[in-house]
XYZ file of N, CA and C in Angstrom:
390
model
N 1.195 -1.401 -0.027
C 0.008 0.206 0.016
C 0.858 1.168 -0.420
N 0.817 1.948 -0.859
C 1.329 3.383 -0.588
C 1.398 4.061 -0.003
N 2.639 4.990 0.609
C 2.340 5.678 2.034
C 1.314 6.494 1.721
N 0.799 7.377 1.080
C -0.272 8.627 1.410
C -1.714 7.600 1.475
N -2.065 6.297 1.149
C -2.754 5.414 1.417
C -3.060 4.816 2.615
N -1.882 4.490 2.642
C -1.694 4.043 4.296
C -2.257 5.080 5.005
N -1.405 6.248 5.494
C -1.991 7.307 6.131
C -3.528 7.641 6.042
N -3.857 7.723 4.922
C -5.180 7.838 4.938
C -6.311 7.328 5.552
N -5.571 5.714 5.651
C -6.230 4.738 6.302
C -6.230 4.626 7.534
N -5.016 5.040 7.965
C -5.038 5.193 9.735
C -5.740 6.327 9.845
N -6.157 7.293 9.406
C -6.628 8.590 9.450
C -8.066 8.147 9.795
N -8.807 7.248 8.630
C -9.866 6.770 8.487
C -10.276 6.137 10.222
N -9.260 5.088 10.347
C -9.885 4.400 11.479
C -9.882 5.271 12.433
N -8.661 6.218 12.754
C -8.525 6.841 13.928
C -10.219 7.733 14.160
N -10.496 8.016 12.773
C -11.744 8.813 12.983
C -13.014 8.407 13.351
N -12.934 7.193 13.638
C -14.232 6.112 14.102
C -14.336 5.607 15.259
N -13.066 6.281 15.997
C -12.949 6.104 17.365
C -14.161 6.561 18.519
N -14.381 5.799 19.422
C -15.269 6.046 20.364
C -14.627 6.710 21.550
N -14.144 8.292 21.618
C -13.323 8.253 22.818
C -14.080 8.395 24.247
N -15.451 8.535 24.357
C -15.898 8.134 25.344
C -16.316 7.291 25.927
N -16.239 6.474 25.392
C -16.500 4.825 25.630
C -15.487 4.110 27.230
N -16.275 3.834 27.658
C -15.437 2.722 29.003
C -16.438 1.469 28.949
N -15.950 0.816 29.250
C -16.532 -0.742 29.363
C -16.654 -1.201 30.864
N -17.236 -1.758 31.018
C -17.253 -2.218 32.797
C -17.913 -3.494 32.635
N -16.856 -4.540 33.237
C -16.976 -5.830 33.136
C -17.493 -6.431 34.593
N -18.757 -6.789 34.846
C -19.449 -7.084 35.975
C -19.237 -8.611 36.346
N -18.508 -9.100 37.242
C -18.182 -10.767 37.274
C -18.038 -11.761 36.321
N -17.259 -10.953 35.097
C -17.176 -11.722 34.586
C -16.230 -13.089 34.612
N -16.908 -14.452 34.553
C -16.250 -15.500 35.060
C -15.083 -15.907 34.058
N -15.227 -16.215 33.044
C -14.134 -17.009 31.803
C -12.879 -15.674 31.675
N -11.910 -15.861 32.308
C -10.605 -15.024 31.789
C -10.471 -14.598 30.103
N -11.249 -16.044 29.428
C -10.882 -15.607 28.147
C -11.655 -14.677 27.195
N -13.183 -14.536 28.328
C -14.162 -13.795 27.534
C -13.567 -12.279 28.082
N -12.935 -12.306 29.258
C -12.313 -10.600 29.360
C -11.005 -10.540 28.329
N -10.313 -11.685 28.305
C -9.538 -11.213 27.086
C -10.042 -10.870 25.718
N -11.333 -11.293 25.341
C -11.967 -11.065 24.324
C -12.282 -9.825 24.194
N -13.090 -9.654 25.434
C -13.926 -8.234 25.569
C -12.608 -6.958 25.760
N -11.426 -7.105 26.058
C -10.173 -6.468 26.033
C -9.850 -6.023 24.241
N -9.961 -7.053 23.812
C -9.410 -7.381 22.129
C -10.368 -6.335 21.394
N -11.755 -6.490 21.846
C -12.792 -5.394 21.089
C -12.674 -4.406 21.671
N -12.148 -3.989 22.962
C -11.804 -2.762 23.324
C -11.135 -1.848 22.625
N -9.719 -2.434 22.445
C -8.850 -1.836 21.723
C -9.530 -1.455 20.000
N -10.442 -2.343 19.424
C -10.659 -1.930 18.342
C -11.919 -0.512 18.342
N -12.532 -0.536 19.714
C -13.117 0.635 19.936
C -12.258 2.022 20.066
N -10.795 1.731 19.823
C -10.153 3.047 20.378
C -9.724 2.967 21.624
N -9.304 2.107 22.401
C -8.490 1.609 23.372
C -9.475 2.060 24.842
N -10.316 1.624 24.290
C -11.592 2.080 25.217
C -11.418 1.397 26.937
N -11.190 2.004 27.647
C -10.989 1.925 29.067
C -11.777 0.589 29.626
N -11.700 0.010 30.497
C -12.035 -0.823 30.975
C -12.521 -1.070 32.665
N -13.320 -0.936 33.180
C -13.811 -1.212 34.678
C -13.809 -2.727 35.131
N -13.151 -3.321 35.687
C -13.319 -4.757 36.428
C -14.009 -4.403 37.932
N -15.546 -5.560 37.831
C -16.111 -5.095 39.175
C -16.134 -6.774 39.275
N -15.308 -7.141 40.468
C -15.907 -8.637 41.376
C -15.896 -8.182 42.673
N -17.190 -8.754 42.585
C -18.239 -8.759 44.097
C -18.306 -10.487 44.435
N -18.647 -10.990 43.647
C -18.988 -12.401 43.791
C -18.005 -13.460 43.069
N -16.906 -12.857 42.363
C -16.030 -13.892 41.742
C -14.426 -13.312 41.747
N -13.524 -13.901 41.798
C -12.349 -13.406 41.968
C -11.868 -13.031 40.389
N -11.022 -11.896 40.992
C -10.310 -10.847 39.576
C -9.852 -12.358 38.619
N -9.657 -11.887 37.281
C -9.317 -13.028 36.380
C -7.729 -12.680 36.150
N -7.338 -13.299 35.883
C -5.917 -13.911 35.664
C -5.770 -13.355 34.035
N -5.427 -12.293 33.285
C -5.420 -12.162 32.078
C -4.002 -12.528 31.422
N -4.326 -14.005 30.544
C -2.886 -14.244 29.863
C -2.321 -13.333 28.804
N -1.384 -13.010 28.218
C -0.900 -12.143 27.580
C -1.181 -12.836 25.942
N -1.022 -14.261 25.648
C -1.379 -14.864 24.657
C -3.043 -14.840 24.115
N -4.247 -15.312 25.759
C -5.315 -15.030 24.954
C -6.041 -13.591 24.778
N -4.904 -12.532 25.021
C -5.778 -11.085 25.047
C -4.760 -10.507 24.053
N -4.100 -11.362 23.105
C -3.176 -10.854 21.967
C -2.734 -9.205 22.445
N -2.058 -9.166 23.480
C -1.588 -7.953 24.314
C -1.897 -7.030 24.068
N -3.708 -7.296 24.079
C -4.675 -6.017 24.216
C -4.649 -5.295 25.563
N -3.977 -6.157 26.731
C -3.947 -5.865 27.982
C -3.505 -4.329 28.386
N -2.217 -4.847 27.491
C -1.052 -3.610 27.317
C -1.670 -2.186 27.302
N -2.573 -2.326 25.884
C -3.295 -1.311 25.529
C -4.228 -0.913 26.336
N -4.907 -1.165 26.471
C -5.994 -0.934 27.441
C -6.286 -0.501 29.015
N -6.731 0.824 29.685
C -6.337 0.571 30.862
C -7.368 0.368 31.642
N -7.144 -0.324 32.651
C -7.916 -1.260 33.535
C -8.161 -0.775 34.796
N -9.349 -0.709 35.645
C -9.423 -0.274 37.103
C -10.230 -1.306 37.749
N -10.062 -1.184 39.006
C -10.423 -2.441 39.669
C -11.722 -1.985 40.631
N -12.566 -2.553 40.597
C -13.611 -2.227 42.037
C -14.119 -3.572 42.416
N -14.393 -3.602 43.828
C -15.162 -4.590 44.483
C -16.456 -4.469 44.790
N -16.902 -3.602 44.768
C -18.038 -2.969 44.522
C -19.128 -1.729 43.740
N -20.095 -2.732 43.352
C -20.666 -1.594 42.012
C -21.144 -0.163 42.457
N -21.406 0.044 43.557
C -21.930 1.152 44.257
C -20.835 2.128 43.920
N -19.542 1.890 44.395
C -18.546 2.513 44.334
C -17.957 3.019 43.084
N -17.993 1.735 41.979
C -17.644 2.124 40.727
C -18.710 3.192 40.173
N -19.697 2.878 40.309
C -21.214 3.923 39.717
C -20.796 4.874 40.036
N -20.426 5.085 41.242
C -20.171 6.680 41.742
C -18.913 7.185 41.303
N -17.937 6.544 41.102
C -16.425 7.106 40.158
C -16.815 7.504 38.893
N -17.575 6.283 38.432
C -18.375 7.126 36.882
C -18.784 8.282 36.831
N -19.864 8.289 37.670
C -21.046 9.209 37.554
C -20.293 10.406 38.024
N -19.075 10.793 38.629
C -18.748 11.641 39.267
C -17.485 11.989 38.234
N -17.334 11.218 37.153
C -16.852 11.409 35.826
C -17.442 11.645 34.582
N -18.775 12.158 35.059
C -19.337 12.315 33.947
C -20.363 11.078 32.898
N -19.842 9.875 33.214
C -20.397 9.120 32.633
C -21.961 8.548 32.576
N -22.917 8.156 31.832
C -23.955 7.840 31.552
C -23.584 6.435 31.466
N -24.342 5.628 32.565
C -24.374 4.128 32.831
C -25.494 3.378 32.011
N -24.809 2.654 30.890
C -25.865 1.733 30.592
C -25.576 0.471 30.299
N -26.665 -0.154 31.187
C -26.448 -1.839 31.350
C -27.060 -2.706 30.452
N -26.487 -3.826 30.001
C -26.968 -4.609 29.252
C -27.772 -5.914 30.055
N -29.177 -5.800 29.338
C -29.756 -6.754 30.008
C -30.972 -7.595 28.730
N -31.002 -9.058 28.817
C -32.076 -9.336 27.930
C -33.296 -9.416 28.505
N -34.194 -8.843 27.945
C -35.277 -8.285 28.939
C -36.440 -7.543 27.611
N -37.635 -8.154 27.621
C -38.556 -7.459 26.419
C -38.800 -6.248 26.052
N -38.729 -5.238 26.798
C -38.878 -4.202 26.914
C -37.291 -3.372 26.894
N -36.502 -3.877 26.674
C -35.020 -3.319 26.670
C -34.952 -2.795 25.444
N -34.096 -1.622 25.178
C -33.562 -0.651 24.052
C -32.696 -1.485 23.439
N -32.524 -1.510 21.820
C -31.247 -2.195 21.395
C -30.296 -1.236 21.727
N -29.378 -2.207 21.702
C -27.724 -1.048 21.381
C -27.568 -0.283 20.463
N -28.022 -0.961 19.420
C -28.011 -0.291 18.126
C -28.727 1.133 17.996
N -29.705 1.207 19.107
C -30.697 2.700 18.930
C -29.978 3.222 20.263
N -28.821 3.123 20.973
C -28.472 3.735 22.179
C -27.465 4.816 21.703
N -27.250 5.997 22.069
C -26.718 6.967 21.854
C -25.242 6.716 22.617
N -23.956 6.442 21.816
C -23.220 6.016 22.097
C -21.883 7.726 22.348
N -22.421 8.299 21.902
C -21.655 9.781 22.159
C -21.372 10.400 23.386
N -20.361 11.068 23.227
C -20.353 11.200 25.052
C -19.577 10.508 25.916
N -19.605 10.529 27.308
C -18.799 9.820 28.220
C -20.070 8.889 28.479
N -20.079 7.396 27.846
C -20.841 6.449 28.318
C -20.026 5.102 28.778
N -20.664 4.707 29.616
C -20.334 3.426 30.568
C -21.237 2.300 30.085
N -20.568 1.217 29.086
C -21.341 0.148 28.865
C -20.947 -1.105 29.900
N -22.072 -1.139 30.695
C -21.850 -2.625 31.620
C -22.334 -4.042 30.871
N -21.112 -5.214 30.865
C -21.502 -6.272 30.283
C -21.423 -6.782 32.014
N -22.462 -8.187 32.285
C -22.494 -8.740 33.058
C -21.934 -10.255 33.068
N -22.138 -10.918 34.072
C -21.747 -12.583 34.171
C -22.325 -12.996 32.903
N -21.546 -14.046 32.553
C -21.915 -15.080 31.722
C -23.230 -15.946 32.001
N -23.399 -16.246 33.089
C -24.940 -16.898 33.317
C -25.870 -15.957 34.092
N -25.374 -15.140 35.002
C -26.099 -14.083 36.003
C -26.297 -13.003 35.086
N -25.861 -12.193 34.396
C -25.810 -11.179 33.712
C -25.527 -9.906 34.745
N -25.873 -8.906 34.410
C -25.674 -7.848 35.280
C -26.468 -7.309 36.388
N -26.184 -7.563 37.672
C -26.800 -7.454 38.686
C -27.301 -6.471 38.724
N -28.592 -6.748 40.002
C -29.496 -5.445 39.791
C -28.963 -4.484 40.557
N -28.163 -4.433 41.103
C -27.702 -3.334 41.692
C -26.974 -1.855 40.532
C-alpha cells in the first residue's frame, strides 16, 4: 500500500474511535471472555475498562489470549458496584447496562456519544440488580 493511502487509512480508522466509551465488566467468570472483550476495546479506540468483582475472583489475564490488548487498555478494579458507579458518575459517564429483557432498548438504538459506560454482566447471571 503506498504511503499516502496508508496514512489515509490510519486517519480513517482513528476518526471512527469512540473516545467517550468505557466498558465495565461485572463478575465475568471466564478469563478468555475478559480477554476477548479487551481485544474488542482496542478496536473501539482503546476504550478503558473497569472490572467489578463482587462474587467472582479477579481474572488472571493471559498475554496470549488477550493478544497483548491488555497492555493497550487501561483497567481499573472495583469490589463494589456502588463505588464503581459513583466514580463513573463523578467523571460524567452515563451508565448503560446490558440486559436481555422484552422491553430493553437495542444497543444499536443507544446514543454512544459522550461519556458512556457500557456494563456487561456475568455469563450466567448477567448484570446484577445493583
